[in-house]
């Protein structure tokens, strides 16, 4: 390769490499910003929930305190009444006792008079019988006897009144009222302390909520800044890749285990038909794709590739198509012929790295393309001999490397979710590209709150916009093991039991009153560490709720990496598809981290 071409390729590779590195850095910053936003929103939601609970407790305490104040006023009046009643009762007992004593003395006196009158009657009977004196004395005796009897009866009533009045327990009434008053005052003191404590707690919750809102808004701003920066870098990558690197893109389809590599047709640097010059031969003869491990990028040179091409490329059989078929490929073939796509300015090739249509892909070193390994793709352009003779240079051309990608497969996806009061049952679908039981699966069922006080107005993820806060696959993988239900996998069925200590994804206890609804999220990912980069985790979050007790059939998932370019393969559309593919693989790499 001449010095100009070498310098040009180094410059292009350096430019793209720098942009790819900057993209990865910003993507990492974006993921960190997403995590920070999720935790900030979780703190805000939990604080709002705690504040609402404190507000309810404070309202109840204030209502009880108001009733206690009314009762205290009543018992104070009752205590004063009891004290006054005790004083009146004591005076009444004393007065009745004195009256009884006086009546008794009067009764005794009347009895003595009655005795004397009786004696006088006896004397009159003996000496003055049937005289006026006798008759008057007899009448007086009759009257005094009745008076004495009445006096005796009155004395008896007075003694009974004195006895009854002495039985009045006014002191016990005062003691009981005083005890009740003291107990109610103690309760009122405790209620005042409780109201003061809850008021302080509520004010503290309000301050914490304000701080959490500021932190959440700040985290939103950081995430939006990261997304804006990523858009800018992506635009730069699209422009640089389109203009400097044949618009080379790689699109993974994990659902079927295939990869599509596409690029524009290599064109010579000169016009083919200048008006006043001889016709310039066509530059391109054929374009090929080869793969290399990302770690070997620095060792790839044109001289090495030309040598390997002569040794390890097998041309199609005579009369065959210029697009290789699996029957014409051999294990020794490390280069794959591209064919014109629907848009004649583009060439592409699709190969399978897994599944029943496995193309037995190998990299430039002859090693089979392995799941979970980072690779890069190159386009090797075989120039026509006429063009090489025309320009006087007999070197072919290789592109700069594509963005790195990681071949991976989808884990089994969710086809149905059945919700009961104490359990959630999930039915799985196996992808067509691998056999049942090929990957040991870990299923995590999470309950995401829907009706919390501070959830409104929060930034959420566009891919899962039913959830009122920011949540996606990468965040679901970071949820603490204490905050999800580990499902029991039995073939294509997963069962998750809901117990008394089950919490939502933020670690808050479930609200069993029915006031809060929870979205059911199911995360399927490889259980073995060795498979973390080989299989792409799948999050199902389609609006199924708990505890509605409903059964929901899930639409078949469409992996973002399986998006194909449109028939008119513009550079922007193709780059978008490539970004989606790389995004899924980056998610898998993030999960492993």
XYZ file of C-alpha atoms in Angstrom:
593
model
C 0.000 0.000 0.000
C 1.306 3.429 -0.853
C 2.072 5.976 1.826
C -0.973 8.128 1.054
C -3.387 5.200 1.348
C -1.720 4.010 4.548
C -1.931 7.440 6.140
C -5.516 7.855 4.964
C -6.606 4.523 6.431
C -4.813 5.241 9.702
C -6.535 8.606 9.898
C -9.946 7.104 9.150
C -9.419 4.266 11.646
C -8.190 6.696 14.280
C -11.151 9.017 13.684
C -13.724 6.248 13.849
C -11.952 4.584 16.766
C -12.012 7.826 18.699
C -15.695 8.323 17.937
C -16.528 4.735 18.917
C -14.594 5.144 22.169
C -16.367 8.422 22.877
C -19.703 6.747 22.111
C -18.949 3.924 24.543
C -17.895 6.417 27.216
C -21.088 8.445 26.816
C -23.164 5.251 26.752
C -21.524 4.260 30.023
C -22.254 7.728 31.435
C -25.840 7.397 30.241
C -26.258 4.048 31.965
C -24.843 5.519 35.171
C -27.226 8.455 34.809
C -30.138 6.028 34.344
C -29.172 4.155 37.508
C -28.820 7.416 39.443
C -32.193 8.630 38.169
C -33.859 5.341 39.123
C -32.450 5.453 42.655
C -33.336 9.147 42.985
C -36.894 8.439 41.861
C -37.051 5.478 44.242
C -35.969 7.675 47.142
C -38.546 10.309 46.155
C -41.372 7.773 45.806
C -40.501 6.079 49.115
C -40.275 9.458 50.851
C -43.628 10.538 49.438
C -45.174 7.259 50.552
C -43.713 7.699 54.041
C -44.915 11.300 54.165
C -48.445 10.255 53.181
C -48.412 7.557 55.871
C -47.154 10.086 58.428
C -49.872 12.526 57.340
C -52.548 9.876 57.923
C -51.130 9.069 61.339
C -50.947 12.782 62.196
C -54.579 13.322 61.146
C -55.695 10.412 63.314
C -53.608 11.597 66.282
C -55.021 15.107 65.985
C -58.587 13.756 65.870
C -57.985 11.648 68.992
C -56.255 14.589 70.669
C -59.235 16.870 69.991
C -61.572 14.284 71.509
C -59.256 13.919 74.506
C -59.339 17.710 75.068
C -63.152 17.605 75.109
C -63.101 14.690 77.540
C -60.573 16.511 79.718
C -62.860 19.542 79.922
C -65.738 17.278 80.926
C -63.723 15.454 83.591
C -62.481 18.742 85.081
C -66.085 19.883 85.485
C -66.970 16.468 86.884
C -64.151 16.678 89.421
C -65.330 20.100 90.602
C -68.881 18.773 90.870
C -67.724 15.721 92.828
C -65.748 17.899 95.237
C -68.721 20.178 95.792
C -70.980 17.168 96.214
C -68.585 15.730 98.821
C -68.721 18.985 100.798
C -72.517 19.117 100.589
C -72.851 15.489 101.595
C -70.627 15.940 104.642
C -72.693 18.916 105.788
C -75.941 17.033 105.137
C -74.789 14.032 107.177
C -73.841 16.284 110.073
C -77.123 18.175 109.962
C -79.244 15.003 109.725
C -77.357 13.443 112.652
C -77.943 16.581 114.770
C -81.607 16.661 113.780
C -81.968 12.997 114.715
C -80.372 13.629 118.105
C -82.654 16.611 118.751
C -85.740 14.630 117.723
C -84.662 11.801 120.003
C -84.275 14.216 122.912
C -87.709 15.684 122.186
C -89.188 12.194 121.965
C -87.667 11.293 125.326
C -89.106 14.454 126.865
C -92.559 13.736 125.440
C -92.323 10.199 126.786
C -91.588 11.546 130.273
C -94.561 13.939 130.016
C -96.724 11.049 128.863
C -95.601 9.045 131.901
C -96.444 11.909 134.258
C -99.857 12.416 132.649
C -100.471 8.681 132.998
C -99.671 8.885 136.719
C -102.041 11.843 137.068
C -104.755 9.816 135.342
C -104.289 6.960 137.821
C -104.615 9.367 140.740
C -107.716 10.951 139.206
C -109.191 7.517 138.636
C -108.779 6.702 142.254
C -109.996 9.927 143.767
C -112.031 11.773 141.201
C -113.587 9.099 139.039
C -116.214 10.342 136.718
C -115.629 13.943 137.620
C -114.699 16.737 135.324
C -111.080 16.513 136.530
C -110.988 12.824 135.728
C -112.469 13.369 132.272
C -110.039 16.206 131.449
C -107.128 14.151 132.740
C -108.278 11.144 130.678
C -108.482 13.353 127.554
C -105.024 14.828 128.234
C -103.611 11.307 128.643
C -105.104 10.292 125.297
C -103.542 13.246 123.522
C -100.119 12.873 125.141
C -100.030 9.163 124.350
C -100.662 9.867 120.659
C -98.043 12.641 120.775
C -95.540 10.287 122.415
C -96.185 7.623 119.744
C -95.769 10.183 116.948
C -92.605 11.499 118.577
C -91.219 7.971 118.813
C -92.055 7.343 115.137
C -90.472 10.666 114.134
C -87.351 9.780 116.121
C -87.185 6.455 114.312
C -87.436 8.191 110.910
C -84.748 10.668 111.949
C -82.427 7.830 112.943
C -83.059 6.054 109.638
C -82.371 9.297 107.718
C -79.147 9.718 109.635
C -78.202 6.118 108.899
C -78.990 6.462 105.174
C -77.141 9.745 104.764
C -74.057 8.294 106.418
C -74.017 5.615 103.690
C -73.360 8.197 100.929
C -69.791 7.436 99.485
C -68.902 10.903 98.276
C -65.208 10.356 98.992
C -65.125 7.306 96.665
C -66.776 9.338 93.916
C -64.156 12.059 94.324
C -61.357 9.454 94.309
C -62.685 7.756 91.154
C -63.175 11.043 89.357
C -59.696 12.150 90.390
C -58.201 8.863 89.102
C -60.038 9.243 85.805
C -58.945 12.850 85.543
C -55.303 11.956 86.173
C -55.416 9.095 83.627
C -57.040 11.324 81.003
C -54.487 14.071 81.623
C -51.677 11.509 81.219
C -53.279 10.317 77.962
C -53.633 13.893 76.779
C -49.964 14.508 77.539
C -48.971 11.425 75.514
C -51.243 12.489 72.658
C -49.729 15.974 72.656
C -46.266 14.409 72.559
C -47.363 12.087 69.722
C -48.863 14.956 67.734
C -45.691 17.001 68.272
C -43.522 14.043 67.204
C -45.623 13.329 64.112
C -45.695 17.033 63.217
C -41.905 17.120 63.435
C -41.693 13.925 61.368
C -44.063 15.325 58.755
C -42.059 18.542 58.492
C -38.870 16.479 58.208
C -40.485 14.361 55.471
C -41.442 17.522 53.605
C -37.854 18.799 53.756
C -36.534 15.388 52.670
C -39.084 15.275 49.862
C -37.977 18.701 48.636
C -34.347 17.550 48.665
C -35.293 14.320 46.868
C -37.205 16.295 44.236
C -34.156 18.465 43.608
C -31.928 15.385 43.367
C -34.405 13.703 41.003
C -34.608 16.751 38.734
C -30.832 17.016 38.733
C -30.553 13.322 37.783
C -33.075 13.911 34.985
C -30.948 16.757 33.681
C -27.772 14.640 33.749
C -29.529 11.861 31.816
C -30.931 14.273 29.223
C -27.483 15.819 28.805
C -25.974 12.358 28.276
C -28.638 11.511 25.694
C -28.012 14.790 23.877
C -24.275 14.152 23.849
C -24.858 10.628 22.576
C -27.043 11.914 19.748
C -24.283 14.306 18.759
C -21.623 11.594 18.747
C -23.939 9.238 16.857
C -24.477 11.864 14.183
C -20.714 12.265 13.916
C -20.257 8.503 13.634
C -22.924 8.278 10.928
C -21.297 11.086 8.952
C -17.756 9.740 9.348
C -18.729 6.141 8.653
C -20.780 7.118 5.603
C -18.161 9.350 4.043
C -14.956 7.621 5.135
C -15.660 3.930 5.666
C -18.070 2.718 2.953
C -20.998 3.161 5.378
C -20.021 -0.208 6.888
C -22.698 -1.498 9.294
C -23.351 -4.770 11.134
C -26.880 -5.714 12.172
C -27.398 -8.592 14.593
C -30.666 -10.537 14.815
C -30.453 -12.515 18.082
C -33.906 -14.015 17.555
C -32.619 -16.065 14.594
C -28.892 -15.933 15.360
C -27.866 -14.058 12.220
C -25.744 -11.077 11.245
C -26.081 -8.813 8.237
C -23.060 -6.831 7.062
C -23.711 -4.060 4.536
C -21.653 -1.341 2.892
C -21.675 0.919 -0.098
C -19.949 -0.155 -3.249
C -16.342 0.983 -3.427
C -15.941 3.691 -6.052
C -12.691 4.928 -7.464
C -11.570 8.464 -6.610
C -12.049 9.628 -10.214
C -15.043 10.049 -12.488
C -15.436 7.115 -14.830
C -16.237 9.118 -17.940
C -14.485 12.479 -18.028
C -15.459 14.408 -21.127
C -11.965 14.839 -22.521
C -10.108 11.796 -21.116
C -10.048 8.098 -21.929
C -12.590 5.930 -20.145
C -11.444 4.912 -16.644
C -11.969 1.210 -15.928
C -14.395 0.209 -13.188
C -12.596 -0.007 -9.854
C -14.427 -2.747 -8.023
C -14.315 -6.358 -8.967
C -15.757 -7.932 -5.816
C -16.240 -7.010 -2.146
C -15.817 -9.454 0.720
C -16.456 -9.448 4.440
C -14.193 -10.957 7.049
C -14.423 -10.938 10.821
C -11.762 -10.486 13.464
C -11.676 -10.484 17.215
C -11.847 -6.933 18.535
C -8.680 -7.550 20.533
C -6.708 -8.207 17.301
C -7.677 -4.959 15.568
C -4.236 -3.418 15.823
C -2.621 -6.380 14.024
C -4.832 -6.286 10.923
C -2.913 -5.023 7.869
C -3.610 -5.022 4.156
C -0.543 -7.164 3.389
C -1.696 -9.800 5.910
C -5.238 -9.820 4.527
C -4.099 -10.127 0.913
C -1.941 -13.101 1.871
C -4.773 -14.769 3.788
C -7.227 -14.037 0.989
C -5.115 -15.882 -1.499
C -4.878 -18.845 0.855
C -8.314 -19.062 2.469
C -10.850 -17.794 -0.057
C -12.614 -20.378 -2.196
C -14.402 -18.952 -5.220
C -17.893 -20.236 -6.150
C -18.061 -23.179 -8.478
C -18.056 -22.425 -12.155
C -21.382 -21.076 -13.302
C -22.497 -20.427 -9.752
C -23.796 -17.214 -8.364
C -21.405 -14.583 -7.103
C -23.278 -14.874 -3.776
C -21.874 -17.880 -1.972
C -24.242 -20.522 -0.728
C -23.644 -22.772 2.271
C -23.091 -25.723 -0.022
C -20.167 -23.906 -1.695
C -18.476 -22.799 1.526
C -15.777 -24.819 3.215
C -14.401 -24.638 6.755
C -11.252 -23.085 5.305
C -13.141 -20.123 3.845
C -12.547 -16.978 5.942
C -13.888 -14.423 3.449
C -17.547 -14.014 2.534
C -18.618 -12.557 -0.785
C -21.040 -9.649 -0.672
C -23.850 -9.262 -3.190
C -25.727 -6.206 -4.412
C -28.776 -5.428 -2.297
C -32.062 -3.931 -3.452
C -30.275 -0.610 -3.680
C -27.538 -1.207 -6.251
C -25.216 1.231 -4.461
C -25.078 -1.111 -1.481
C -23.749 -4.623 -1.051
C -24.587 -6.929 1.816
C -24.387 -10.445 3.127
C -26.336 -12.271 5.832
C -24.875 -15.190 7.755
C -26.057 -17.256 10.717
C -23.803 -17.808 13.682
C -26.249 -20.095 15.540
C -29.387 -22.160 15.054
C -30.379 -24.672 12.411
C -29.119 -22.362 9.622
C -25.672 -22.005 11.161
C -23.242 -20.897 8.422
C -20.171 -22.182 10.303
C -18.780 -18.674 10.388
C -15.088 -18.303 11.203
C -12.966 -15.252 11.871
C -9.816 -14.273 10.007
C -7.788 -16.558 12.295
C -9.926 -19.568 11.359
C -11.690 -19.763 14.724
C -15.448 -20.291 14.802
C -17.504 -17.203 15.633
C -18.389 -17.710 19.294
C -21.252 -16.329 21.321
C -20.298 -13.681 23.830
C -17.035 -12.738 22.069
C -16.452 -9.209 20.754
C -15.784 -8.985 17.021
C -15.271 -6.387 14.333
C -15.993 -6.640 10.613
C -13.975 -5.426 7.639
C -14.744 -5.077 3.964
C -12.032 -6.349 1.674
C -12.295 -4.813 -1.811
C -10.737 -6.743 -4.659
C -10.006 -4.141 -7.336
C -10.246 -5.045 -10.974
C -6.955 -5.748 -12.697
C -7.762 -3.161 -15.402
C -8.198 -0.469 -12.757
C -4.988 -1.491 -10.968
C -3.087 -1.249 -14.224
C -4.673 2.122 -14.938
C -3.579 3.658 -11.614
C -0.291 1.764 -11.511
C -0.891 0.362 -8.017
C -1.616 -3.342 -7.568
C -2.799 -3.278 -3.974
C -6.374 -4.016 -3.054
C -8.319 -2.088 -0.381
C -9.628 -2.887 3.071
C -11.968 -0.710 5.046
C -11.484 0.460 8.576
C -13.096 -1.784 11.187
C -16.769 -1.566 11.992
C -18.056 -0.844 15.451
C -17.488 -3.870 17.691
C -20.369 -6.276 18.160
C -21.032 -9.364 20.275
C -22.925 -12.308 18.745
C -25.643 -13.351 21.169
C -29.004 -15.093 21.326
C -32.260 -14.169 23.006
C -33.245 -15.993 26.169
C -36.696 -17.645 26.223
C -39.356 -14.958 26.194
C -42.617 -14.591 28.097
C -45.792 -15.606 26.251
C -48.339 -15.462 29.081
C -48.657 -14.058 32.614
C -51.302 -15.327 35.032
C -51.825 -13.379 38.262
C -53.435 -14.853 41.376
C -53.691 -13.521 44.919
C -50.679 -15.420 46.259
C -48.737 -16.362 43.129
C -47.782 -15.349 39.608
C -47.386 -17.945 36.852
C -45.369 -17.212 33.709
C -45.321 -19.248 30.496
C -42.169 -19.124 28.337
C -41.530 -19.460 24.595
C -38.266 -20.946 23.379
C -36.509 -19.023 20.556
C -36.186 -20.955 17.335
C -32.407 -20.548 17.240
C -31.623 -22.790 20.228
C -32.997 -25.866 21.904
C -35.077 -26.028 25.073
C -32.905 -26.183 28.172
C -29.847 -24.916 26.294
C -29.424 -22.061 28.753
C -29.992 -22.262 32.509
C -32.572 -19.541 33.104
C -33.011 -17.117 35.989
C -36.498 -15.542 36.129
C -37.137 -12.575 38.396
C -40.640 -11.276 39.015
C -40.901 -7.676 40.216
C -43.877 -5.639 41.386
C -43.657 -1.974 40.372
C -45.966 0.453 42.246
C -48.395 2.477 40.152
C -50.383 4.723 42.495
C -47.763 6.198 44.832
C -48.160 9.890 45.804
C -44.998 11.291 44.141
C -44.998 9.247 40.908
C -46.768 11.777 38.719
C -44.641 13.915 36.430
C -41.502 11.753 36.631
C -39.343 11.029 33.594
C -39.892 7.478 32.361
C -38.310 5.259 29.739
C -39.921 5.449 26.299
C -39.588 1.666 25.846
C -41.645 1.036 29.004
C -43.826 4.127 29.205
C -46.618 2.367 31.130
C -44.442 2.590 34.249
C -44.602 6.053 35.867
C -40.879 6.079 36.686
C -37.662 5.287 34.777
C -37.265 1.537 34.337
C -35.652 -0.664 31.706
C -33.809 -3.959 31.298
C -30.459 -2.699 32.598
C -32.094 -1.201 35.697
C -34.123 -4.373 36.286
C -30.853 -6.302 36.493
C -29.658 -3.953 39.248
C -32.702 -4.450 41.510
C -31.629 -5.954 44.837
C -32.377 -9.645 45.346
C -34.487 -8.721 48.376
C -36.802 -6.655 46.171
C -37.838 -9.246 43.573
C -39.341 -12.735 43.631
C -37.069 -15.464 42.296
C -39.236 -17.685 40.133
C -39.100 -21.477 40.151
C -38.414 -22.631 36.575
C -39.982 -25.902 35.473
C -39.482 -26.464 31.742
C -41.520 -23.673 30.084
C -43.359 -22.614 33.239
C -42.222 -20.259 36.001
C -43.968 -19.873 39.360
C -43.362 -16.980 41.760
C -44.978 -17.100 45.211
C -46.108 -13.882 46.935
C -45.569 -14.075 50.698
C -46.136 -11.767 53.648
C -42.606 -10.349 53.393
C -42.691 -9.691 49.623
C -41.762 -6.100 48.743
C -41.961 -3.936 45.653
C -38.909 -3.115 43.563
C -37.969 -0.237 45.890
C -38.037 -2.447 48.997
C -41.314 -1.092 50.412
C -43.849 -3.611 51.817
C -46.777 -4.408 49.541
C -49.975 -2.476 50.171
C -52.569 -5.202 50.721
C -55.395 -2.685 51.228
C -55.986 -2.498 47.489
C -55.227 1.230 47.261
C -51.986 0.569 45.339
C -51.779 -1.337 42.056
C -48.524 -2.973 40.976
C -47.244 -3.619 37.455
C -45.874 -7.141 37.004
C -42.393 -7.138 35.441
C -40.667 -10.385 34.448
C -36.922 -10.380 33.775
C -35.424 -13.469 32.126
C -31.635 -13.732 32.018
C -28.935 -16.428 32.046
C -28.278 -17.849 35.501
C -24.712 -18.947 34.765
C -21.979 -16.314 34.694
C -20.442 -17.969 31.631
C -23.598 -17.232 29.623
C -24.014 -13.583 30.621
C -22.568 -12.200 27.376
C -23.911 -15.005 25.164
C -27.610 -14.412 25.811
C -29.515 -11.144 25.860
C -31.763 -10.598 28.911
C -35.411 -9.940 28.190
C -37.746 -7.753 30.264
C -41.512 -8.211 29.890
C -43.526 -5.260 31.149
C -46.768 -5.049 29.210
C -49.268 -3.596 31.671
C -50.262 -6.741 33.594
C -51.084 -5.690 37.150
C -51.283 -7.196 40.627
C -53.537 -7.919 42.523
C -56.119 -7.801 39.741
C -56.129 -11.589 39.390
C -56.154 -11.384 35.582
C -54.583 -13.511 32.877
C -52.705 -11.694 30.147
C -51.332 -13.018 26.869
C -48.104 -11.322 25.865
C -47.448 -10.325 22.268
C -44.388 -12.042 20.783
C -41.326 -9.901 21.561
C -39.470 -8.226 18.722
C -35.824 -7.744 19.546
C -34.508 -4.334 18.655
C -31.442 -6.012 17.229
C -33.547 -7.859 14.689
C -34.640 -4.676 12.939
C -33.603 -4.837 9.320
C -32.672 -2.007 7.022
C -35.342 -0.858 4.628
C -35.150 -1.723 0.956
C -33.689 1.705 0.267
C -30.664 1.473 2.498
C -29.792 5.036 3.312
C -26.808 5.492 5.567
C -28.947 6.930 8.343
C -31.401 4.043 8.334
C -28.627 1.487 8.256
C -26.719 3.190 11.018
C -29.859 3.243 13.107
C -30.243 -0.506 12.680
C -26.581 -0.983 13.528
C -26.946 1.146 16.642
C -29.929 -0.924 17.757
C -27.889 -4.075 17.340
C -24.919 -2.683 19.220
C -27.249 -1.345 21.905
C -28.599 -4.817 22.660
C -25.124 -6.224 22.847
C -23.974 -3.383 25.068
C -26.903 -4.173 27.326
C -25.684 -7.748 27.595
C -22.163 -6.534 28.382
C -23.535 -4.153 30.994
C -25.476 -7.021 32.574
C -22.272 -8.972 32.935
C -20.567 -6.011 34.603
